[in-house]
Amino acid sequence: IFDLCVAGKGPMQIAKILTADKVLTTKAHYAKQKGKVLPENPYSWNESTIVGVLERMDYCGHTVNFKSYSKSHKLKKRIPTTKEQQAIFRNTHEAIVEEAVFERVQELRTHKRRPTKAERQGMFSGLVFCADCGSKLHFATCKSFNGSQDHYRCARYKSNTGDCTAHFIREETLQQIIRQRIFAVTALFFDDITSFMDLIRRQRYDEAEKEMKRKQREVGQAKKRIAELDRIFKRIYEDDINGTISHERFLKLSAEYEAEQRELTEKVNAEQREVDTYEQDKSDFDSFAAVIRKYVGITELTPTIVNEFVKKIVVHAPEKIDGKRFQKVDIVFNFVGEIHFPTESQTETKDTEKQEKTA
């Protein structure tokens, strides 16, 4: 189920595939294990079951408690809790889904991929974004198109409204760019893994490390100030009880200190999350290396390969230089972000303005 999702399939599509392949549903599988009577339709999967499977962190080897609650012990109805209210106990049992795969599936599910009327789905649907307005580039096709005419254009592009330009790019052009970039990354990795690691570290970690050290200092200072405010609040409370200061003065000071403490606490939580994310990212090189080794020797792209390698594609507006059309495309890889090669430049595309209008 997770592999099908990484391959670009939605919950309904996955349910249809499992039903067609006569895979037992979760309920039927449980009944078979326990020697009970199978349901009437043991192979009938539905969309909600697939969604429940894809969102279940337990498959990563973790235990999640407090998923729901009841308003009263007299009521049977359970109300789902928010993720913040749940308690996660990590590594409590053997994982059957890698955490990196689980996280990638959650990312992919935030970008809905709906099949077109032509019954074709873009290989990069949900991954392509406009460099100028940040909107998604929608996949465009129709039954009268052949594969070479399928393209992406900015969701905010509307002719003559000035919202944004089309940022038009053909899917076959994008496939060529992504394939070349993945091959280049793979070649560099196997030619000299040390140089590859140095390149990643220089581009991603050096500046980030300085920033994280600054944030770590700020977190430490903020925590000290929070502890100091607790002591100050205790002193002014005692002064209020003893009559050393007026109650009005106490209320004013306590409100100011509580506001400062609340602001500092929010800042600490936000910056601590960034620090934790950075520490996690430093170990992500091994995960990216595992993806490269998994697909050594590939010659063509598939949705699964694209989704395992690529996190985001940013398409810039095209430029005309000496009568030729050039278009910059930024590729953000999973785990390691953008990788800039020393000779990297804008990509020449063969699409002309006339073709943009007719396609």
mmCIF file of N, CA and C in Angstrom, residues 97-109:
data_model
loop_
_atom_site.group_PDB
_atom_site.id
_atom_site.type_symbol
_atom_site.label_atom_id
_atom_site.label_comp_id
_atom_site.label_asym_id
_atom_site.label_seq_id
_atom_site.Cartn_x
_atom_site.Cartn_y
_atom_site.Cartn_z
ATOM 1 N N VAL A 97 7.361 -0.678 8.046
ATOM 2 C CA VAL A 97 7.474 0.410 7.069
ATOM 3 C C VAL A 97 8.581 1.341 7.536
ATOM 4 N N GLU A 98 9.522 1.662 6.656
ATOM 5 C CA GLU A 98 10.599 2.582 7.018
ATOM 6 C C GLU A 98 10.018 3.961 7.310
ATOM 7 N N GLU A 99 10.595 4.621 8.328
ATOM 8 C CA GLU A 99 10.064 5.935 8.719
ATOM 9 C C GLU A 99 10.210 6.953 7.591
ATOM 10 N N ALA A 100 11.299 6.852 6.823
ATOM 11 C CA ALA A 100 11.497 7.779 5.701
ATOM 12 C C ALA A 100 10.389 7.610 4.663
ATOM 13 N N VAL A 101 9.976 6.356 4.433
ATOM 14 C CA VAL A 101 8.885 6.089 3.484
ATOM 15 C C VAL A 101 7.572 6.637 4.036
ATOM 16 N N PHE A 102 7.338 6.430 5.331
ATOM 17 C CA PHE A 102 6.113 6.935 5.965
ATOM 18 C C PHE A 102 6.023 8.454 5.844
ATOM 19 N N GLU A 103 7.131 9.146 6.156
ATOM 20 C CA GLU A 103 7.138 10.609 6.084
ATOM 21 C C GLU A 103 6.942 11.085 4.649
ATOM 22 N N ARG A 104 7.541 10.383 3.690
ATOM 23 C CA ARG A 104 7.384 10.775 2.288
ATOM 24 C C ARG A 104 5.935 10.616 1.845
ATOM 25 N N VAL A 105 5.287 9.559 2.308
ATOM 26 C CA VAL A 105 3.877 9.339 1.969
ATOM 27 C C VAL A 105 3.007 10.466 2.527
ATOM 28 N N GLN A 106 3.308 10.902 3.761
ATOM 29 C CA GLN A 106 2.521 12.005 4.338
ATOM 30 C C GLN A 106 2.694 13.274 3.511
ATOM 31 N N GLU A 107 3.918 13.529 3.031
ATOM 32 C CA GLU A 107 4.164 14.704 2.186
ATOM 33 C C GLU A 107 3.396 14.598 0.875
ATOM 34 N N LEU A 108 3.462 13.427 0.252
ATOM 35 C CA LEU A 108 2.784 13.238 -1.033
ATOM 36 C C LEU A 108 1.275 13.387 -0.890
ATOM 37 N N ARG A 109 0.736 12.970 0.251
ATOM 38 C CA ARG A 109 -0.718 13.031 0.433
ATOM 39 C C ARG A 109 -1.227 14.449 0.655
#
